[in-house]
Amino acid sequence: MLSVNELQLGYHGSQRIIKDLSLELPENKVIGLIGPNGCGKSTLLKGLCRLIQPQSGNILLRQQNMAQLNNRQIARQISVLPQVQTNPEGLSVRQLVEYGRTPYVSHWGKLSAADSQIVDSAMHEMAIDSLADMPLDALSGGQQQRAWIAMILAQDTDIIMLDEPTTYLDISYQIELMRLIRALKEKGKSIIVVLHDLNQAARYCDLLVVLKSGELQMMGTPCEVMTEAMLAEIFDVQAKVITDPVAGSPMCVYL
């Protein structure tokens, strides 16, 4: 799906954040990016969807160099929900979700009946049908987050990237969202998600990519990655790793 070769990423006037990173990300998996604060998780996600340009190295999207693709070509393959969203003033919930169809509509921006049906489906999936005509800035943080996720679903790409998507969500909606991510994977989607909750990452992800100080430390299944030694070395915490009695995944119990 994505091939990263000797990638270096940073921001204007700042030092490198991602340093000489190389990895292969397979299709049809839920891939969690984990690591301590400041390790480069969000920066890597921005680089993978070309929100920021590589300082060196390259990213191949299905064997094509992303530097040679235009924004519309990328937007038809990758949708992304950043960590922080700016709510456009005066925009209704439905209008926001409709923006997800932008890569597919003509320059006139008129939605087809099929586009409108996809928007309706995305809003229903995130349980925001009743909020369709509400101004976005009148919603709670959790409701706004669900509206933004609905926009991503309306974009209907094969690859979905989410940066800490459970932020602002109550625990019930966090569980619902992670189950939705698993359901999307069953529909053939590939999801790359930044997560802080390690138990959530272990329970819902197929693969975990562990970063520290901008460098790849390890990559593997939750059972391979989530060890007491890794938690001590990467996160500087003492913990016991046991089996989740419900999901059967590894679960951290911090000491």
CSV table of N, CA and C in Angstrom, one decimal, residues 56-143:
chain,number,residue,atom,x,y,z
A,56,SER,N,13.8,14.7,2.6
A,56,SER,CA,14.5,13.8,1.7
A,56,SER,C,13.8,12.4,1.8
A,57,GLY,N,14.2,11.5,0.9
A,57,GLY,CA,13.5,10.2,0.9
A,57,GLY,C,12.2,10.3,0.0
A,58,ASN,N,11.5,9.2,-0.1
A,58,ASN,CA,10.3,9.3,-0.8
A,58,ASN,C,9.2,8.3,-0.3
A,59,ILE,N,8.0,8.5,-0.7
A,59,ILE,CA,6.9,7.7,-0.3
A,59,ILE,C,6.2,7.2,-1.6
A,60,LEU,N,6.0,5.9,-1.7
A,60,LEU,CA,5.4,5.3,-2.8
A,60,LEU,C,4.0,4.9,-2.4
A,61,LEU,N,3.0,5.3,-3.2
A,61,LEU,CA,1.6,4.9,-3.0
A,61,LEU,C,1.2,4.0,-4.1
A,62,ARG,N,1.2,2.7,-3.8
A,62,ARG,CA,0.9,1.6,-4.7
A,62,ARG,C,1.9,1.8,-5.9
A,63,GLN,N,3.1,1.8,-5.6
A,63,GLN,CA,4.3,1.8,-6.5
A,63,GLN,C,4.4,3.2,-7.2
A,64,GLN,N,3.6,4.2,-6.9
A,64,GLN,CA,3.8,5.5,-7.6
A,64,GLN,C,4.4,6.5,-6.6
A,65,ASN,N,5.3,7.2,-7.0
A,65,ASN,CA,5.9,8.2,-6.2
A,65,ASN,C,4.9,9.3,-5.9
A,66,MET,N,4.6,9.6,-4.6
A,66,MET,CA,3.5,10.5,-4.3
A,66,MET,C,3.9,11.9,-4.8
A,67,ALA,N,5.2,12.2,-4.9
A,67,ALA,CA,5.6,13.6,-5.4
A,67,ALA,C,5.1,13.8,-6.8
A,68,GLN,N,4.8,12.8,-7.5
A,68,GLN,CA,4.4,12.9,-8.9
A,68,GLN,C,2.8,12.9,-9.1
A,69,LEU,N,2.1,12.8,-8.0
A,69,LEU,CA,0.6,12.7,-8.0
A,69,LEU,C,0.1,14.1,-7.6
A,70,ASN,N,-1.0,14.5,-8.3
A,70,ASN,CA,-1.6,15.8,-7.9
A,70,ASN,C,-2.6,15.6,-6.7
A,71,ASN,N,-3.1,16.7,-6.2
A,71,ASN,CA,-3.9,16.6,-4.9
A,71,ASN,C,-5.2,15.8,-5.1
A,72,ARG,N,-5.8,15.9,-6.3
A,72,ARG,CA,-7.0,15.2,-6.5
A,72,ARG,C,-6.8,13.7,-6.6
A,73,GLN,N,-5.7,13.3,-7.3
A,73,GLN,CA,-5.3,11.9,-7.3
A,73,GLN,C,-5.1,11.3,-6.0
A,74,ILE,N,-4.4,12.0,-5.1
A,74,ILE,CA,-4.2,11.5,-3.7
A,74,ILE,C,-5.5,11.5,-2.9
A,75,ALA,N,-6.3,12.6,-3.1
A,75,ALA,CA,-7.6,12.7,-2.3
A,75,ALA,C,-8.6,11.6,-2.7
A,76,ARG,N,-8.4,11.0,-3.8
A,76,ARG,CA,-9.3,9.9,-4.2
A,76,ARG,C,-8.8,8.5,-3.7
A,77,GLN,N,-7.6,8.5,-3.1
A,77,GLN,CA,-7.1,7.3,-2.5
A,77,GLN,C,-6.9,7.4,-1.0
A,78,ILE,N,-6.6,8.6,-0.5
A,78,ILE,CA,-6.3,8.8,0.9
A,78,ILE,C,-7.2,9.9,1.5
A,79,SER,N,-7.9,9.6,2.6
A,79,SER,CA,-8.6,10.6,3.4
A,79,SER,C,-7.9,10.7,4.7
A,80,VAL,N,-7.9,11.9,5.3
A,80,VAL,CA,-7.2,12.1,6.5
A,80,VAL,C,-7.9,13.0,7.5
A,81,LEU,N,-7.9,12.7,8.7
A,81,LEU,CA,-8.5,13.5,9.8
A,81,LEU,C,-7.4,14.0,10.7
A,82,PRO,N,-7.0,15.2,10.6
A,82,PRO,CA,-5.9,15.7,11.4
A,82,PRO,C,-6.3,15.8,12.9
A,83,GLN,N,-5.3,16.0,13.7
A,83,GLN,CA,-5.5,16.0,15.2
A,83,GLN,C,-6.3,17.2,15.6
A,84,VAL,N,-6.1,18.3,14.9
A,84,VAL,CA,-6.9,19.6,15.2
A,84,VAL,C,-7.6,20.0,14.0
A,85,GLN,N,-8.9,20.3,14.1
A,85,GLN,CA,-9.7,20.7,12.9
A,85,GLN,C,-10.2,22.2,13.2
A,86,THR,N,-10.2,23.0,12.2
A,86,THR,CA,-10.8,24.3,12.3
A,86,THR,C,-12.2,24.3,11.7
A,87,ASN,N,-13.2,24.6,12.5
A,87,ASN,CA,-14.5,24.6,12.0
A,87,ASN,C,-14.8,25.8,11.2
A,88,PRO,N,-15.1,25.7,9.9
A,88,PRO,CA,-15.5,26.8,9.0
A,88,PRO,C,-16.7,27.5,9.6
A,89,GLU,N,-16.7,28.8,9.7
A,89,GLU,CA,-17.8,29.6,10.3
A,89,GLU,C,-19.0,29.5,9.4
A,90,GLY,N,-20.2,29.3,10.1
A,90,GLY,CA,-21.4,29.3,9.4
A,90,GLY,C,-21.8,28.0,8.7
A,91,LEU,N,-20.9,27.0,8.7
A,91,LEU,CA,-21.1,25.8,8.0
A,91,LEU,C,-22.0,24.8,8.8
A,92,SER,N,-23.0,24.2,8.1
A,92,SER,CA,-23.8,23.2,8.8
A,92,SER,C,-23.1,21.9,8.8
A,93,VAL,N,-23.6,20.9,9.6
A,93,VAL,CA,-23.0,19.6,9.6
A,93,VAL,C,-23.1,18.9,8.3
A,94,ARG,N,-24.2,19.0,7.6
A,94,ARG,CA,-24.4,18.4,6.3
A,94,ARG,C,-23.4,19.0,5.3
A,95,GLN,N,-23.3,20.3,5.3
A,95,GLN,CA,-22.3,20.9,4.4
A,95,GLN,C,-20.9,20.4,4.6
A,96,LEU,N,-20.5,20.3,5.8
A,96,LEU,CA,-19.2,19.7,6.1
A,96,LEU,C,-19.0,18.3,5.6
A,97,VAL,N,-20.0,17.5,5.8
A,97,VAL,CA,-19.9,16.1,5.3
A,97,VAL,C,-19.8,16.1,3.8
A,98,GLU,N,-20.6,17.0,3.2
A,98,GLU,CA,-20.6,17.0,1.7
A,98,GLU,C,-19.2,17.4,1.1
A,99,TYR,N,-18.4,18.1,1.9
A,99,TYR,CA,-17.0,18.4,1.4
A,99,TYR,C,-16.2,17.1,1.2
A,100,GLY,N,-16.6,16.0,1.8
A,100,GLY,CA,-15.9,14.7,1.6
A,100,GLY,C,-16.0,14.3,0.1
A,101,ARG,N,-17.0,14.8,-0.6
A,101,ARG,CA,-17.2,14.4,-2.0
A,101,ARG,C,-16.4,15.3,-3.0
A,102,THR,N,-15.7,16.3,-2.5
A,102,THR,CA,-15.0,17.2,-3.3
A,102,THR,C,-14.1,16.6,-4.4
A,103,PRO,N,-13.3,15.5,-4.1
A,103,PRO,CA,-12.4,15.0,-5.1
A,103,PRO,C,-13.2,14.4,-6.3
A,104,TYR,N,-14.5,14.2,-6.2
A,104,TYR,CA,-15.2,13.5,-7.2
A,104,TYR,C,-16.1,14.4,-8.0
A,105,VAL,N,-16.4,15.6,-7.5
A,105,VAL,CA,-17.4,16.4,-8.2
A,105,VAL,C,-16.7,17.3,-9.2
A,106,SER,N,-17.5,17.9,-10.1
A,106,SER,CA,-16.9,18.8,-11.2
A,106,SER,C,-16.5,20.1,-10.5
A,107,HIS,N,-15.9,21.0,-11.3
A,107,HIS,CA,-15.5,22.3,-10.8
A,107,HIS,C,-16.7,23.1,-10.3
A,108,TRP,N,-17.9,22.8,-10.8
A,108,TRP,CA,-19.1,23.5,-10.4
A,108,TRP,C,-19.5,23.1,-9.0
A,109,GLY,N,-19.0,21.9,-8.5
A,109,GLY,CA,-19.2,21.5,-7.1
A,109,GLY,C,-20.6,21.0,-6.8
A,110,LYS,N,-21.4,20.6,-7.9
A,110,LYS,CA,-22.7,20.1,-7.6
A,110,LYS,C,-22.7,18.6,-7.4
A,111,LEU,N,-23.4,18.2,-6.3
A,111,LEU,CA,-23.4,16.8,-5.9
A,111,LEU,C,-24.4,16.1,-6.7
A,112,SER,N,-24.1,14.8,-7.2
A,112,SER,CA,-25.1,14.0,-7.8
A,112,SER,C,-25.9,13.3,-6.8
A,113,ALA,N,-27.0,12.6,-7.3
A,113,ALA,CA,-27.8,11.8,-6.4
A,113,ALA,C,-27.0,10.8,-5.7
A,114,ALA,N,-26.1,10.2,-6.4
A,114,ALA,CA,-25.2,9.1,-5.8
A,114,ALA,C,-24.3,9.7,-4.7
A,115,ASP,N,-23.8,10.9,-4.9
A,115,ASP,CA,-23.0,11.6,-3.9
A,115,ASP,C,-23.8,11.9,-2.7
A,116,SER,N,-25.1,12.4,-2.9
A,116,SER,CA,-25.9,12.7,-1.7
A,116,SER,C,-26.3,11.4,-0.9
A,117,GLN,N,-26.4,10.3,-1.6
A,117,GLN,CA,-26.7,9.1,-0.9
A,117,GLN,C,-25.5,8.7,-0.1
A,118,ILE,N,-24.3,8.9,-0.6
A,118,ILE,CA,-23.1,8.5,0.2
A,118,ILE,C,-23.0,9.4,1.4
A,119,VAL,N,-23.3,10.7,1.3
A,119,VAL,CA,-23.3,11.6,2.4
A,119,VAL,C,-24.3,11.2,3.5
A,120,ASP,N,-25.5,10.8,3.0
A,120,ASP,CA,-26.5,10.4,4.0
A,120,ASP,C,-26.1,9.1,4.7
A,121,SER,N,-25.4,8.2,4.0
A,121,SER,CA,-25.0,7.0,4.6
A,121,SER,C,-23.9,7.3,5.7
A,122,ALA,N,-23.0,8.2,5.4
A,122,ALA,CA,-21.9,8.5,6.3
A,122,ALA,C,-22.4,9.2,7.5
A,123,MET,N,-23.4,10.1,7.4
A,123,MET,CA,-24.0,10.7,8.5
A,123,MET,C,-24.8,9.7,9.4
A,124,HIS,N,-25.5,8.8,8.8
A,124,HIS,CA,-26.2,7.8,9.5
A,124,HIS,C,-25.2,6.9,10.3
A,125,GLU,N,-24.1,6.5,9.6
A,125,GLU,CA,-23.1,5.7,10.3
A,125,GLU,C,-22.5,6.3,11.5
A,126,MET,N,-22.4,7.6,11.6
A,126,MET,CA,-21.9,8.3,12.7
A,126,MET,C,-23.0,8.9,13.6
A,127,ALA,N,-24.2,8.5,13.3
A,127,ALA,CA,-25.4,8.9,14.2
A,127,ALA,C,-25.5,10.4,14.3
A,128,ILE,N,-25.4,11.1,13.2
A,128,ILE,CA,-25.6,12.6,13.3
A,128,ILE,C,-26.7,13.1,12.3
A,129,ASP,N,-27.5,12.1,11.9
A,129,ASP,CA,-28.6,12.5,11.0
A,129,ASP,C,-29.4,13.7,11.5
A,130,SER,N,-29.7,13.7,12.8
A,130,SER,CA,-30.6,14.7,13.4
A,130,SER,C,-29.9,16.0,13.5
A,131,LEU,N,-28.6,16.0,13.3
A,131,LEU,CA,-27.8,17.3,13.5
A,131,LEU,C,-27.5,17.9,12.1
A,132,ALA,N,-28.1,17.4,11.0
A,132,ALA,CA,-27.7,17.8,9.7
A,132,ALA,C,-27.7,19.3,9.5
A,133,ASP,N,-28.7,20.0,10.0
A,133,ASP,CA,-28.9,21.4,9.7
A,133,ASP,C,-28.3,22.3,10.8
A,134,MET,N,-27.7,21.7,11.8
A,134,MET,CA,-27.1,22.5,12.9
A,134,MET,C,-25.8,23.1,12.4
A,135,PRO,N,-25.5,24.4,12.9
A,135,PRO,CA,-24.2,24.9,12.6
A,135,PRO,C,-23.2,24.1,13.3
A,136,LEU,N,-22.1,23.9,12.7
A,136,LEU,CA,-21.0,23.0,13.2
A,136,LEU,C,-20.5,23.6,14.5
A,137,ASP,N,-20.4,24.9,14.6
A,137,ASP,CA,-19.8,25.5,15.8
A,137,ASP,C,-20.8,25.6,17.0
A,138,ALA,N,-22.0,25.1,16.8
A,138,ALA,CA,-23.0,25.0,17.9
A,138,ALA,C,-22.9,23.6,18.6
A,139,LEU,N,-22.1,22.7,18.0
A,139,LEU,CA,-22.1,21.3,18.6
A,139,LEU,C,-21.0,21.2,19.7
A,140,SER,N,-21.2,20.1,20.4
A,140,SER,CA,-20.2,19.8,21.4
A,140,SER,C,-18.9,19.3,20.7
A,141,GLY,N,-17.8,19.2,21.5
A,141,GLY,CA,-16.6,18.7,20.9
A,141,GLY,C,-16.8,17.3,20.3
A,142,GLY,N,-17.5,16.4,21.0
A,142,GLY,CA,-17.7,15.0,20.6
A,142,GLY,C,-18.5,15.0,19.3
A,143,GLN,N,-19.6,15.8,19.3
A,143,GLN,CA,-20.4,15.9,18.1
A,143,GLN,C,-19.7,16.4,16.9
